[in-house]
JSON list of C-alpha atoms in Angstrom, two decimals:
[
{"chain": "A", "resi": 30, "resn": "UNK", "atom": "CA", "xyz": [73.62, -64.59, 110.39]},
{"chain": "A", "resi": 31, "resn": "UNK", "atom": "CA", "xyz": [72.63, -61.37, 112.38]},
{"chain": "A", "resi": 32, "resn": "UNK", "atom": "CA", "xyz": [69.99, -59.18, 111.19]},
{"chain": "A", "resi": 33, "resn": "UNK", "atom": "CA", "xyz": [70.48, -55.84, 110.80]},
{"chain": "A", "resi": 34, "resn": "UNK", "atom": "CA", "xyz": [68.26, -53.63, 112.94]},
{"chain": "A", "resi": 35, "resn": "UNK", "atom": "CA", "xyz": [65.72, -51.30, 111.48]},
{"chain": "A", "resi": 36, "resn": "UNK", "atom": "CA", "xyz": [66.21, -47.51, 112.03]},
{"chain": "A", "resi": 37, "resn": "UNK", "atom": "CA", "xyz": [63.29, -48.20, 114.67]},
{"chain": "A", "resi": 38, "resn": "UNK", "atom": "CA", "xyz": [65.46, -50.61, 116.71]},
{"chain": "A", "resi": 39, "resn": "UNK", "atom": "CA", "xyz": [68.42, -47.99, 116.57]},
{"chain": "A", "resi": 40, "resn": "UNK", "atom": "CA", "xyz": [66.37, -45.41, 117.74]},
{"chain": "A", "resi": 41, "resn": "UNK", "atom": "CA", "xyz": [64.64, -47.26, 120.82]},
{"chain": "A", "resi": 42, "resn": "UNK", "atom": "CA", "xyz": [68.00, -48.36, 121.89]},
{"chain": "A", "resi": 43, "resn": "UNK", "atom": "CA", "xyz": [69.57, -44.54, 122.11]},
{"chain": "A", "resi": 44, "resn": "UNK", "atom": "CA", "xyz": [66.22, -43.40, 123.79]},
{"chain": "A", "resi": 45, "resn": "UNK", "atom": "CA", "xyz": [66.50, -46.06, 126.31]},
{"chain": "A", "resi": 46, "resn": "UNK", "atom": "CA", "xyz": [70.00, -44.92, 126.83]},
{"chain": "A", "resi": 47, "resn": "UNK", "atom": "CA", "xyz": [69.13, -41.12, 127.22]},
{"chain": "A", "resi": 48, "resn": "UNK", "atom": "CA", "xyz": [66.31, -42.08, 129.82]},
{"chain": "A", "resi": 49, "resn": "UNK", "atom": "CA", "xyz": [68.65, -44.35, 132.03]},
{"chain": "A", "resi": 50, "resn": "UNK", "atom": "CA", "xyz": [71.32, -41.61, 131.84]},
{"chain": "A", "resi": 51, "resn": "UNK", "atom": "CA", "xyz": [68.78, -38.73, 132.86]},
{"chain": "A", "resi": 52, "resn": "UNK", "atom": "CA", "xyz": [67.55, -40.95, 136.01]},
{"chain": "A", "resi": 53, "resn": "UNK", "atom": "CA", "xyz": [71.34, -41.47, 137.15]},
{"chain": "A", "resi": 54, "resn": "UNK", "atom": "CA", "xyz": [72.27, -37.56, 136.54]},
{"chain": "A", "resi": 55, "resn": "UNK", "atom": "CA", "xyz": [69.23, -36.40, 137.91]},
{"chain": "A", "resi": 56, "resn": "UNK", "atom": "CA", "xyz": [69.43, -38.82, 141.11]},
{"chain": "A", "resi": 57, "resn": "UNK", "atom": "CA", "xyz": [73.00, -37.25, 141.44]},
{"chain": "A", "resi": 58, "resn": "UNK", "atom": "CA", "xyz": [71.83, -33.89, 141.08]},
{"chain": "A", "resi": 59, "resn": "UNK", "atom": "CA", "xyz": [69.13, -34.80, 143.83]},
{"chain": "A", "resi": 60, "resn": "UNK", "atom": "CA", "xyz": [71.83, -36.17, 146.42]},
{"chain": "A", "resi": 61, "resn": "UNK", "atom": "CA", "xyz": [73.63, -32.78, 146.13]},
{"chain": "A", "resi": 62, "resn": "UNK", "atom": "CA", "xyz": [70.71, -30.61, 147.31]},
{"chain": "A", "resi": 63, "resn": "UNK", "atom": "CA", "xyz": [69.86, -29.74, 150.76]},
{"chain": "A", "resi": 64, "resn": "UNK", "atom": "CA", "xyz": [67.31, -32.35, 152.79]},
{"chain": "A", "resi": 65, "resn": "UNK", "atom": "CA", "xyz": [65.30, -29.09, 153.63]},
{"chain": "A", "resi": 66, "resn": "UNK", "atom": "CA", "xyz": [64.99, -28.05, 150.09]},
{"chain": "A", "resi": 67, "resn": "UNK", "atom": "CA", "xyz": [63.76, -31.52, 149.08]},
{"chain": "A", "resi": 68, "resn": "UNK", "atom": "CA", "xyz": [61.41, -31.85, 152.04]},
{"chain": "A", "resi": 69, "resn": "UNK", "atom": "CA", "xyz": [60.04, -28.26, 150.86]},
{"chain": "A", "resi": 70, "resn": "UNK", "atom": "CA", "xyz": [59.66, -29.38, 147.21]},
{"chain": "A", "resi": 71, "resn": "UNK", "atom": "CA", "xyz": [57.91, -32.64, 147.63]},
{"chain": "A", "resi": 72, "resn": "UNK", "atom": "CA", "xyz": [55.46, -31.03, 150.32]},
{"chain": "A", "resi": 73, "resn": "UNK", "atom": "CA", "xyz": [55.01, -28.42, 147.48]},
{"chain": "A", "resi": 74, "resn": "UNK", "atom": "CA", "xyz": [53.60, -30.97, 145.60]},
{"chain": "A", "resi": 75, "resn": "UNK", "atom": "CA", "xyz": [51.28, -32.26, 147.51]},
{"chain": "A", "resi": 76, "resn": "UNK", "atom": "CA", "xyz": [47.67, -31.78, 146.87]},
{"chain": "A", "resi": 77, "resn": "UNK", "atom": "CA", "xyz": [45.79, -29.19, 149.23]},
{"chain": "A", "resi": 78, "resn": "UNK", "atom": "CA", "xyz": [43.60, -32.02, 150.77]},
{"chain": "A", "resi": 79, "resn": "UNK", "atom": "CA", "xyz": [46.57, -34.89, 152.09]},
{"chain": "A", "resi": 80, "resn": "UNK", "atom": "CA", "xyz": [43.87, -37.30, 152.25]},
{"chain": "A", "resi": 81, "resn": "UNK", "atom": "CA", "xyz": [43.33, -36.89, 148.55]},
{"chain": "A", "resi": 82, "resn": "UNK", "atom": "CA", "xyz": [46.03, -38.35, 146.05]},
{"chain": "A", "resi": 83, "resn": "UNK", "atom": "CA", "xyz": [47.23, -36.04, 143.33]},
{"chain": "A", "resi": 84, "resn": "UNK", "atom": "CA", "xyz": [46.74, -37.81, 140.05]},
{"chain": "A", "resi": 85, "resn": "UNK", "atom": "CA", "xyz": [49.74, -40.55, 138.82]},
{"chain": "A", "resi": 86, "resn": "UNK", "atom": "CA", "xyz": [51.16, -40.89, 135.35]},
{"chain": "A", "resi": 87, "resn": "UNK", "atom": "CA", "xyz": [49.28, -43.85, 133.85]},
{"chain": "A", "resi": 88, "resn": "UNK", "atom": "CA", "xyz": [51.22, -47.20, 133.39]},
{"chain": "A", "resi": 89, "resn": "UNK", "atom": "CA", "xyz": [49.24, -48.12, 130.17]},
{"chain": "A", "resi": 90, "resn": "UNK", "atom": "CA", "xyz": [51.59, -48.70, 127.17]},
{"chain": "A", "resi": 91, "resn": "UNK", "atom": "CA", "xyz": [52.34, -46.22, 124.57]},
{"chain": "A", "resi": 92, "resn": "UNK", "atom": "CA", "xyz": [49.69, -46.85, 121.95]},
{"chain": "A", "resi": 93, "resn": "UNK", "atom": "CA", "xyz": [51.88, -47.37, 118.86]},
{"chain": "A", "resi": 94, "resn": "UNK", "atom": "CA", "xyz": [51.13, -46.41, 115.10]},
{"chain": "A", "resi": 95, "resn": "UNK", "atom": "CA", "xyz": [50.02, -49.52, 113.33]},
{"chain": "A", "resi": 96, "resn": "UNK", "atom": "CA", "xyz": [51.76, -50.91, 110.10]},
{"chain": "A", "resi": 97, "resn": "UNK", "atom": "CA", "xyz": [48.71, -49.91, 108.36]},
{"chain": "A", "resi": 98, "resn": "UNK", "atom": "CA", "xyz": [48.62, -46.55, 109.43]},
{"chain": "A", "resi": 99, "resn": "UNK", "atom": "CA", "xyz": [52.37, -45.90, 108.98]},
{"chain": "A", "resi": 100, "resn": "UNK", "atom": "CA", "xyz": [52.30, -47.36, 105.57]},
{"chain": "A", "resi": 101, "resn": "UNK", "atom": "CA", "xyz": [49.32, -44.87, 104.15]},
{"chain": "A", "resi": 102, "resn": "UNK", "atom": "CA", "xyz": [51.17, -41.97, 106.09]},
{"chain": "A", "resi": 103, "resn": "UNK", "atom": "CA", "xyz": [54.28, -42.53, 103.79]},
{"chain": "A", "resi": 104, "resn": "UNK", "atom": "CA", "xyz": [52.23, -43.22, 100.80]},
{"chain": "A", "resi": 105, "resn": "UNK", "atom": "CA", "xyz": [50.61, -39.90, 101.00]},
{"chain": "A", "resi": 106, "resn": "UNK", "atom": "CA", "xyz": [54.12, -38.11, 101.81]},
{"chain": "A", "resi": 107, "resn": "UNK", "atom": "CA", "xyz": [55.77, -40.17, 98.67]},
{"chain": "A", "resi": 108, "resn": "UNK", "atom": "CA", "xyz": [52.94, -38.26, 96.79]},
{"chain": "A", "resi": 109, "resn": "UNK", "atom": "CA", "xyz": [53.91, -34.97, 97.47]},
{"chain": "A", "resi": 110, "resn": "UNK", "atom": "CA", "xyz": [57.63, -35.23, 96.45]},
{"chain": "A", "resi": 111, "resn": "UNK", "atom": "CA", "xyz": [58.73, -32.70, 99.34]},
{"chain": "A", "resi": 112, "resn": "UNK", "atom": "CA", "xyz": [61.36, -30.33, 98.47]},
{"chain": "A", "resi": 113, "resn": "UNK", "atom": "CA", "xyz": [61.99, -26.71, 99.62]},
{"chain": "A", "resi": 114, "resn": "UNK", "atom": "CA", "xyz": [59.24, -25.05, 97.12]},
{"chain": "A", "resi": 115, "resn": "UNK", "atom": "CA", "xyz": [56.49, -27.77, 97.99]},
{"chain": "A", "resi": 116, "resn": "UNK", "atom": "CA", "xyz": [57.40, -27.49, 101.48]},
{"chain": "A", "resi": 117, "resn": "UNK", "atom": "CA", "xyz": [57.26, -23.98, 101.70]},
{"chain": "A", "resi": 118, "resn": "UNK", "atom": "CA", "xyz": [53.81, -23.80, 99.63]},
{"chain": "A", "resi": 119, "resn": "UNK", "atom": "CA", "xyz": [52.18, -26.10, 102.38]},
{"chain": "A", "resi": 120, "resn": "UNK", "atom": "CA", "xyz": [53.89, -24.18, 105.47]},
{"chain": "A", "resi": 121, "resn": "UNK", "atom": "CA", "xyz": [52.32, -21.15, 104.49]},
{"chain": "A", "resi": 122, "resn": "UNK", "atom": "CA", "xyz": [49.08, -22.23, 103.48]},
{"chain": "A", "resi": 123, "resn": "UNK", "atom": "CA", "xyz": [49.08, -24.20, 107.16]},
{"chain": "A", "resi": 124, "resn": "UNK", "atom": "CA", "xyz": [49.62, -21.47, 109.05]},
{"chain": "A", "resi": 125, "resn": "UNK", "atom": "CA", "xyz": [46.99, -19.19, 107.83]},
{"chain": "A", "resi": 126, "resn": "UNK", "atom": "CA", "xyz": [44.42, -21.43, 109.74]},
{"chain": "A", "resi": 127, "resn": "UNK", "atom": "CA", "xyz": [43.75, -20.11, 112.86]},
{"chain": "A", "resi": 128, "resn": "UNK", "atom": "CA", "xyz": [41.50, -21.33, 115.57]},
{"chain": "A", "resi": 129, "resn": "UNK", "atom": "CA", "xyz": [38.83, -18.88, 115.29]},
{"chain": "A", "resi": 130, "resn": "UNK", "atom": "CA", "xyz": [39.12, -19.35, 111.03]},
{"chain": "A", "resi": 131, "resn": "UNK", "atom": "CA", "xyz": [38.68, -23.46, 111.94]},
{"chain": "A", "resi": 132, "resn": "UNK", "atom": "CA", "xyz": [35.11, -22.73, 113.76]},
{"chain": "A", "resi": 133, "resn": "UNK", "atom": "CA", "xyz": [34.15, -19.77, 111.47]},
{"chain": "A", "resi": 134, "resn": "UNK", "atom": "CA", "xyz": [34.58, -21.84, 108.28]},
{"chain": "A", "resi": 135, "resn": "UNK", "atom": "CA", "xyz": [33.12, -24.90, 109.82]},
{"chain": "A", "resi": 136, "resn": "UNK", "atom": "CA", "xyz": [35.95, -27.19, 110.19]},
{"chain": "A", "resi": 137, "resn": "UNK", "atom": "CA", "xyz": [35.74, -27.07, 113.50]},
{"chain": "A", "resi": 138, "resn": "UNK", "atom": "CA", "xyz": [32.07, -27.70, 115.01]},
{"chain": "A", "resi": 139, "resn": "UNK", "atom": "CA", "xyz": [31.01, -26.51, 118.81]},
{"chain": "A", "resi": 140, "resn": "UNK", "atom": "CA", "xyz": [34.33, -27.94, 119.99]},
{"chain": "A", "resi": 141, "resn": "UNK", "atom": "CA", "xyz": [34.97, -28.32, 123.61]},
{"chain": "A", "resi": 142, "resn": "UNK", "atom": "CA", "xyz": [36.70, -24.67, 125.16]},
{"chain": "A", "resi": 143, "resn": "UNK", "atom": "CA", "xyz": [40.26, -24.59, 124.73]},
{"chain": "A", "resi": 144, "resn": "UNK", "atom": "CA", "xyz": [42.38, -26.57, 128.02]},
{"chain": "A", "resi": 145, "resn": "UNK", "atom": "CA", "xyz": [39.06, -29.34, 128.14]},
{"chain": "A", "resi": 146, "resn": "UNK", "atom": "CA", "xyz": [38.97, -32.66, 126.86]},
{"chain": "A", "resi": 147, "resn": "UNK", "atom": "CA", "xyz": [40.35, -34.05, 123.37]},
{"chain": "A", "resi": 148, "resn": "UNK", "atom": "CA", "xyz": [38.20, -32.74, 120.29]},
{"chain": "A", "resi": 149, "resn": "UNK", "atom": "CA", "xyz": [36.57, -35.78, 118.99]},
{"chain": "A", "resi": 150, "resn": "UNK", "atom": "CA", "xyz": [36.07, -36.47, 115.26]},
{"chain": "A", "resi": 151, "resn": "UNK", "atom": "CA", "xyz": [32.33, -35.52, 115.41]},
{"chain": "A", "resi": 152, "resn": "UNK", "atom": "CA", "xyz": [33.64, -32.04, 116.22]},
{"chain": "A", "resi": 153, "resn": "UNK", "atom": "CA", "xyz": [35.46, -31.82, 112.87]},
{"chain": "A", "resi": 154, "resn": "UNK", "atom": "CA", "xyz": [33.82, -31.96, 109.37]},
{"chain": "A", "resi": 155, "resn": "UNK", "atom": "CA", "xyz": [35.31, -33.99, 106.80]},
{"chain": "A", "resi": 156, "resn": "UNK", "atom": "CA", "xyz": [37.56, -31.26, 105.65]},
{"chain": "A", "resi": 157, "resn": "UNK", "atom": "CA", "xyz": [38.92, -30.63, 109.47]},
{"chain": "A", "resi": 158, "resn": "UNK", "atom": "CA", "xyz": [39.64, -34.55, 109.29]},
{"chain": "A", "resi": 159, "resn": "UNK", "atom": "CA", "xyz": [41.44, -34.24, 106.16]},
{"chain": "A", "resi": 160, "resn": "UNK", "atom": "CA", "xyz": [43.58, -30.83, 107.64]},
{"chain": "A", "resi": 161, "resn": "UNK", "atom": "CA", "xyz": [44.40, -32.83, 110.64]},
{"chain": "A", "resi": 162, "resn": "UNK", "atom": "CA", "xyz": [45.64, -35.93, 108.92]},
{"chain": "A", "resi": 163, "resn": "UNK", "atom": "CA", "xyz": [47.61, -33.52, 106.34]},
{"chain": "A", "resi": 164, "resn": "UNK", "atom": "CA", "xyz": [49.09, -31.74, 109.39]},
{"chain": "A", "resi": 165, "resn": "UNK", "atom": "CA", "xyz": [50.28, -34.89, 111.29]},
{"chain": "A", "resi": 166, "resn": "UNK", "atom": "CA", "xyz": [51.54, -36.33, 107.71]},
{"chain": "A", "resi": 167, "resn": "UNK", "atom": "CA", "xyz": [53.76, -33.28, 107.36]},
{"chain": "A", "resi": 168, "resn": "UNK", "atom": "CA", "xyz": [55.01, -33.46, 110.93]},
{"chain": "A", "resi": 169, "resn": "UNK", "atom": "CA", "xyz": [56.13, -36.79, 110.65]},
{"chain": "A", "resi": 170, "resn": "UNK", "atom": "CA", "xyz": [57.93, -35.71, 106.92]},
{"chain": "A", "resi": 171, "resn": "UNK", "atom": "CA", "xyz": [59.68, -33.21, 108.90]},
{"chain": "A", "resi": 172, "resn": "UNK", "atom": "CA", "xyz": [60.56, -34.93, 111.53]},
{"chain": "A", "resi": 173, "resn": "UNK", "atom": "CA", "xyz": [61.17, -38.09, 110.12]},
{"chain": "A", "resi": 174, "resn": "UNK", "atom": "CA", "xyz": [61.14, -37.96, 106.21]},
{"chain": "A", "resi": 175, "resn": "UNK", "atom": "CA", "xyz": [64.21, -39.16, 103.92]},
{"chain": "A", "resi": 176, "resn": "UNK", "atom": "CA", "xyz": [64.46, -39.05, 100.04]},
{"chain": "A", "resi": 177, "resn": "UNK", "atom": "CA", "xyz": [63.30, -42.61, 100.12]},
{"chain": "A", "resi": 178, "resn": "UNK", "atom": "CA", "xyz": [60.10, -40.89, 101.66]},
{"chain": "A", "resi": 179, "resn": "UNK", "atom": "CA", "xyz": [60.01, -38.37, 98.99]},
{"chain": "A", "resi": 180, "resn": "UNK", "atom": "CA", "xyz": [61.34, -35.64, 101.25]},
{"chain": "A", "resi": 181, "resn": "UNK", "atom": "CA", "xyz": [63.85, -34.35, 99.61]},
{"chain": "A", "resi": 182, "resn": "UNK", "atom": "CA", "xyz": [65.37, -31.02, 101.68]},
{"chain": "A", "resi": 183, "resn": "UNK", "atom": "CA", "xyz": [69.29, -30.13, 102.24]},
{"chain": "A", "resi": 184, "resn": "UNK", "atom": "CA", "xyz": [69.27, -30.70, 105.92]},
{"chain": "A", "resi": 185, "resn": "UNK", "atom": "CA", "xyz": [72.49, -28.94, 107.17]},
{"chain": "A", "resi": 186, "resn": "UNK", "atom": "CA", "xyz": [72.10, -29.34, 111.17]},
{"chain": "A", "resi": 187, "resn": "UNK", "atom": "CA", "xyz": [70.99, -31.09, 113.86]},
{"chain": "A", "resi": 188, "resn": "UNK", "atom": "CA", "xyz": [67.90, -29.64, 116.19]},
{"chain": "A", "resi": 189, "resn": "UNK", "atom": "CA", "xyz": [65.89, -31.32, 118.77]},
{"chain": "A", "resi": 190, "resn": "UNK", "atom": "CA", "xyz": [62.27, -30.62, 119.56]},
{"chain": "A", "resi": 191, "resn": "UNK", "atom": "CA", "xyz": [61.25, -30.71, 123.11]},
{"chain": "A", "resi": 192, "resn": "UNK", "atom": "CA", "xyz": [57.65, -31.14, 123.52]},
{"chain": "A", "resi": 193, "resn": "UNK", "atom": "CA", "xyz": [55.08, -31.41, 126.41]},
{"chain": "A", "resi": 194, "resn": "UNK", "atom": "CA", "xyz": [51.94, -33.37, 126.35]},
{"chain": "A", "resi": 195, "resn": "UNK", "atom": "CA", "xyz": [49.49, -34.30, 128.88]},
{"chain": "A", "resi": 196, "resn": "UNK", "atom": "CA", "xyz": [49.84, -37.92, 129.13]},
{"chain": "A", "resi": 197, "resn": "UNK", "atom": "CA", "xyz": [46.30, -39.00, 128.58]},
{"chain": "A", "resi": 198, "resn": "UNK", "atom": "CA", "xyz": [46.35, -37.12, 125.31]},
{"chain": "A", "resi": 199, "resn": "UNK", "atom": "CA", "xyz": [49.94, -38.19, 124.12]},
{"chain": "A", "resi": 200, "resn": "UNK", "atom": "CA", "xyz": [48.55, -40.84, 121.85]},
{"chain": "A", "resi": 201, "resn": "UNK", "atom": "CA", "xyz": [47.51, -38.17, 119.48]},
{"chain": "A", "resi": 202, "resn": "UNK", "atom": "CA", "xyz": [50.94, -38.46, 117.82]},
{"chain": "A", "resi": 203, "resn": "UNK", "atom": "CA", "xyz": [51.48, -41.83, 118.29]},
{"chain": "A", "resi": 204, "resn": "UNK", "atom": "CA", "xyz": [53.78, -41.71, 115.35]},
{"chain": "A", "resi": 205, "resn": "UNK", "atom": "CA", "xyz": [56.15, -39.60, 117.32]},
{"chain": "A", "resi": 206, "resn": "UNK", "atom": "CA", "xyz": [56.17, -41.88, 120.26]},
{"chain": "A", "resi": 207, "resn": "UNK", "atom": "CA", "xyz": [58.64, -44.80, 118.79]},
{"chain": "A", "resi": 208, "resn": "UNK", "atom": "CA", "xyz": [61.75, -42.22, 118.32]},
{"chain": "A", "resi": 209, "resn": "UNK", "atom": "CA", "xyz": [61.32, -40.41, 121.07]},
{"chain": "A", "resi": 210, "resn": "UNK", "atom": "CA", "xyz": [63.08, -39.72, 124.66]},
{"chain": "A", "resi": 211, "resn": "UNK", "atom": "CA", "xyz": [59.75, -39.98, 126.89]},
{"chain": "A", "resi": 212, "resn": "UNK", "atom": "CA", "xyz": [60.85, -38.14, 130.53]},
{"chain": "A", "resi": 213, "resn": "UNK", "atom": "CA", "xyz": [57.82, -37.76, 133.00]},
{"chain": "A", "resi": 214, "resn": "UNK", "atom": "CA", "xyz": [56.42, -34.13, 133.85]},
{"chain": "A", "resi": 215, "resn": "UNK", "atom": "CA", "xyz": [53.91, -32.47, 136.10]},
{"chain": "A", "resi": 216, "resn": "UNK", "atom": "CA", "xyz": [52.49, -29.70, 134.96]},
{"chain": "A", "resi": 217, "resn": "UNK", "atom": "CA", "xyz": [52.70, -26.00, 136.51]},
{"chain": "A", "resi": 218, "resn": "UNK", "atom": "CA", "xyz": [50.83, -23.75, 134.41]},
{"chain": "A", "resi": 219, "resn": "UNK", "atom": "CA", "xyz": [47.50, -22.01, 135.65]},
{"chain": "A", "resi": 220, "resn": "UNK", "atom": "CA", "xyz": [44.68, -20.13, 134.10]},
{"chain": "A", "resi": 221, "resn": "UNK", "atom": "CA", "xyz": [44.41, -16.83, 135.19]},
{"chain": "A", "resi": 222, "resn": "UNK", "atom": "CA", "xyz": [41.08, -17.16, 134.56]},
{"chain": "A", "resi": 223, "resn": "UNK", "atom": "CA", "xyz": [40.38, -20.29, 136.58]},
{"chain": "A", "resi": 224, "resn": "UNK", "atom": "CA", "xyz": [39.22, -22.52, 134.02]},
{"chain": "A", "resi": 225, "resn": "UNK", "atom": "CA", "xyz": [42.02, -25.04, 132.88]},
{"chain": "A", "resi": 226, "resn": "UNK", "atom": "CA", "xyz": [44.71, -25.22, 134.98]},
{"chain": "A", "resi": 227, "resn": "UNK", "atom": "CA", "xyz": [47.48, -27.96, 134.36]},
{"chain": "A", "resi": 228, "resn": "UNK", "atom": "CA", "xyz": [48.93, -27.87, 137.98]},
{"chain": "A", "resi": 229, "resn": "UNK", "atom": "CA", "xyz": [50.20, -31.16, 139.28]},
{"chain": "A", "resi": 230, "resn": "UNK", "atom": "CA", "xyz": [48.66, -32.81, 136.32]},
{"chain": "A", "resi": 231, "resn": "UNK", "atom": "CA", "xyz": [50.66, -35.78, 134.58]},
{"chain": "A", "resi": 232, "resn": "UNK", "atom": "CA", "xyz": [52.59, -34.53, 131.79]},
{"chain": "A", "resi": 233, "resn": "UNK", "atom": "CA", "xyz": [54.97, -36.22, 129.18]},
{"chain": "A", "resi": 234, "resn": "UNK", "atom": "CA", "xyz": [57.78, -34.52, 127.89]},
{"chain": "A", "resi": 235, "resn": "UNK", "atom": "CA", "xyz": [59.17, -35.80, 124.64]},
{"chain": "A", "resi": 236, "resn": "UNK", "atom": "CA", "xyz": [62.45, -34.86, 122.86]},
{"chain": "A", "resi": 237, "resn": "UNK", "atom": "CA", "xyz": [63.09, -35.91, 119.14]},
{"chain": "A", "resi": 238, "resn": "UNK", "atom": "CA", "xyz": [66.09, -34.85, 117.11]},
{"chain": "A", "resi": 239, "resn": "UNK", "atom": "CA", "xyz": [65.28, -33.62, 113.65]},
{"chain": "A", "resi": 240, "resn": "UNK", "atom": "CA", "xyz": [67.32, -32.64, 110.50]},
{"chain": "A", "resi": 241, "resn": "UNK", "atom": "CA", "xyz": [67.07, -28.39, 109.74]},
{"chain": "A", "resi": 242, "resn": "UNK", "atom": "CA", "xyz": [67.70, -26.71, 106.57]},
{"chain": "A", "resi": 243, "resn": "UNK", "atom": "CA", "xyz": [69.38, -23.47, 106.32]},
{"chain": "A", "resi": 244, "resn": "UNK", "atom": "CA", "xyz": [66.58, -21.32, 106.43]},
{"chain": "A", "resi": 245, "resn": "UNK", "atom": "CA", "xyz": [64.89, -22.53, 109.40]},
{"chain": "A", "resi": 246, "resn": "UNK", "atom": "CA", "xyz": [61.87, -23.67, 107.06]},
{"chain": "A", "resi": 247, "resn": "UNK", "atom": "CA", "xyz": [61.53, -27.22, 108.74]},
{"chain": "A", "resi": 248, "resn": "UNK", "atom": "CA", "xyz": [61.27, -25.32, 112.38]},
{"chain": "A", "resi": 249, "resn": "UNK", "atom": "CA", "xyz": [58.35, -23.11, 111.14]},
{"chain": "A", "resi": 250, "resn": "UNK", "atom": "CA", "xyz": [56.43, -26.02, 109.51]},
{"chain": "A", "resi": 251, "resn": "UNK", "atom": "CA", "xyz": [56.85, -28.00, 112.60]},
{"chain": "A", "resi": 252, "resn": "UNK", "atom": "CA", "xyz": [55.65, -25.09, 114.86]},
{"chain": "A", "resi": 253, "resn": "UNK", "atom": "CA", "xyz": [52.95, -24.72, 112.43]},
{"chain": "A", "resi": 254, "resn": "UNK", "atom": "CA", "xyz": [51.82, -28.45, 112.47]},
{"chain": "A", "resi": 255, "resn": "UNK", "atom": "CA", "xyz": [51.82, -28.75, 116.32]},
{"chain": "A", "resi": 256, "resn": "UNK", "atom": "CA", "xyz": [49.79, -25.36, 116.47]},
{"chain": "A", "resi": 257, "resn": "UNK", "atom": "CA", "xyz": [46.95, -27.37, 114.15]},
{"chain": "A", "resi": 258, "resn": "UNK", "atom": "CA", "xyz": [47.31, -30.39, 115.91]},
{"chain": "A", "resi": 259, "resn": "UNK", "atom": "CA", "xyz": [46.57, -28.78, 119.37]},
{"chain": "A", "resi": 260, "resn": "UNK", "atom": "CA", "xyz": [43.83, -26.43, 117.86]},
{"chain": "A", "resi": 261, "resn": "UNK", "atom": "CA", "xyz": [42.08, -29.67, 115.77]},
{"chain": "A", "resi": 262, "resn": "UNK", "atom": "CA", "xyz": [42.47, -32.30, 118.56]},
{"chain": "A", "resi": 263, "resn": "UNK", "atom": "CA", "xyz": [44.69, -31.82, 121.51]},
{"chain": "A", "resi": 264, "resn": "UNK", "atom": "CA", "xyz": [42.97, -28.91, 122.64]},
{"chain": "A", "resi": 265, "resn": "UNK", "atom": "CA", "xyz": [45.52, -27.29, 125.30]},
{"chain": "A", "resi": 266, "resn": "UNK", "atom": "CA", "xyz": [45.24, -23.77, 126.25]},
{"chain": "A", "resi": 267, "resn": "UNK", "atom": "CA", "xyz": [49.03, -23.66, 125.75]},
{"chain": "A", "resi": 268, "resn": "UNK", "atom": "CA", "xyz": [51.00, -26.23, 123.98]},
{"chain": "A", "resi": 269, "resn": "UNK", "atom": "CA", "xyz": [54.64, -26.21, 125.09]},
{"chain": "A", "resi": 270, "resn": "UNK", "atom": "CA", "xyz": [57.21, -26.91, 122.63]},
{"chain": "A", "resi": 271, "resn": "UNK", "atom": "CA", "xyz": [60.83, -25.59, 122.23]},
{"chain": "A", "resi": 272, "resn": "UNK", "atom": "CA", "xyz": [63.40, -26.24, 119.36]},
{"chain": "A", "resi": 273, "resn": "UNK", "atom": "CA", "xyz": [67.09, -25.87, 119.79]},
{"chain": "A", "resi": 274, "resn": "UNK", "atom": "CA", "xyz": [70.26, -26.73, 118.10]},
{"chain": "A", "resi": 275, "resn": "UNK", "atom": "CA", "xyz": [71.93, -30.03, 118.99]},
{"chain": "A", "resi": 276, "resn": "UNK", "atom": "CA", "xyz": [75.40, -28.99, 117.95]},
{"chain": "A", "resi": 277, "resn": "UNK", "atom": "CA", "xyz": [77.20, -27.16, 115.43]},
{"chain": "A", "resi": 278, "resn": "UNK", "atom": "CA", "xyz": [78.77, -29.70, 113.47]},
{"chain": "A", "resi": 279, "resn": "UNK", "atom": "CA", "xyz": [76.79, -29.83, 110.06]},
{"chain": "A", "resi": 280, "resn": "UNK", "atom": "CA", "xyz": [75.10, -33.36, 109.35]},
{"chain": "A", "resi": 281, "resn": "UNK", "atom": "CA", "xyz": [77.13, -35.99, 107.23]}
]
């Protein structure tokens, strides 16, 4: 008797299909371009010193969230009973935290400058650790939460979150990776002050579909969570994220 696949397995199948379609369509588009343009584009991506190879994407397996971590996350989310009112309160509270406030109130302790390495646990107080965990839990609930998980929201339309992260920092949101479409990307942002460029840095671009509610509070919550995760751990100068409608039809 065939075993019914899990939601995660179905999501991985869809993501694998989308990755294949993306590569196929990109190849078709590239083949239509002038050879001279392709040559110029490739040369522009070489390092200034051609004898020094540029950064190459890591081929290490993506770290997966353990079953124990996922179980603990779902237990915490269920205890919230996250309806619209509860979500509104959390989003308002999380939005009030800024990087300056985190440092001023001691949740961040002498962290590395923005654009530098990950912020290690040693630079966070216990309250900072709790706030980071809450932001990640809420992000999971908004992207994947269902009534069975204690997330009771009237989701009326489909949205697509597109998020760009440095490859070596993507493990900070490991719970997002199992349901994301992953596309390789190269950083192009340059810091005007010259301290933290991501030009030619290996990045990963993730795309995740989620359900939005009528007043777009889910999207505002996702933005608040991502900003806190960046301020407390990822530590990028700019964390690129975009949310957009997938289709006009309603969820059924």
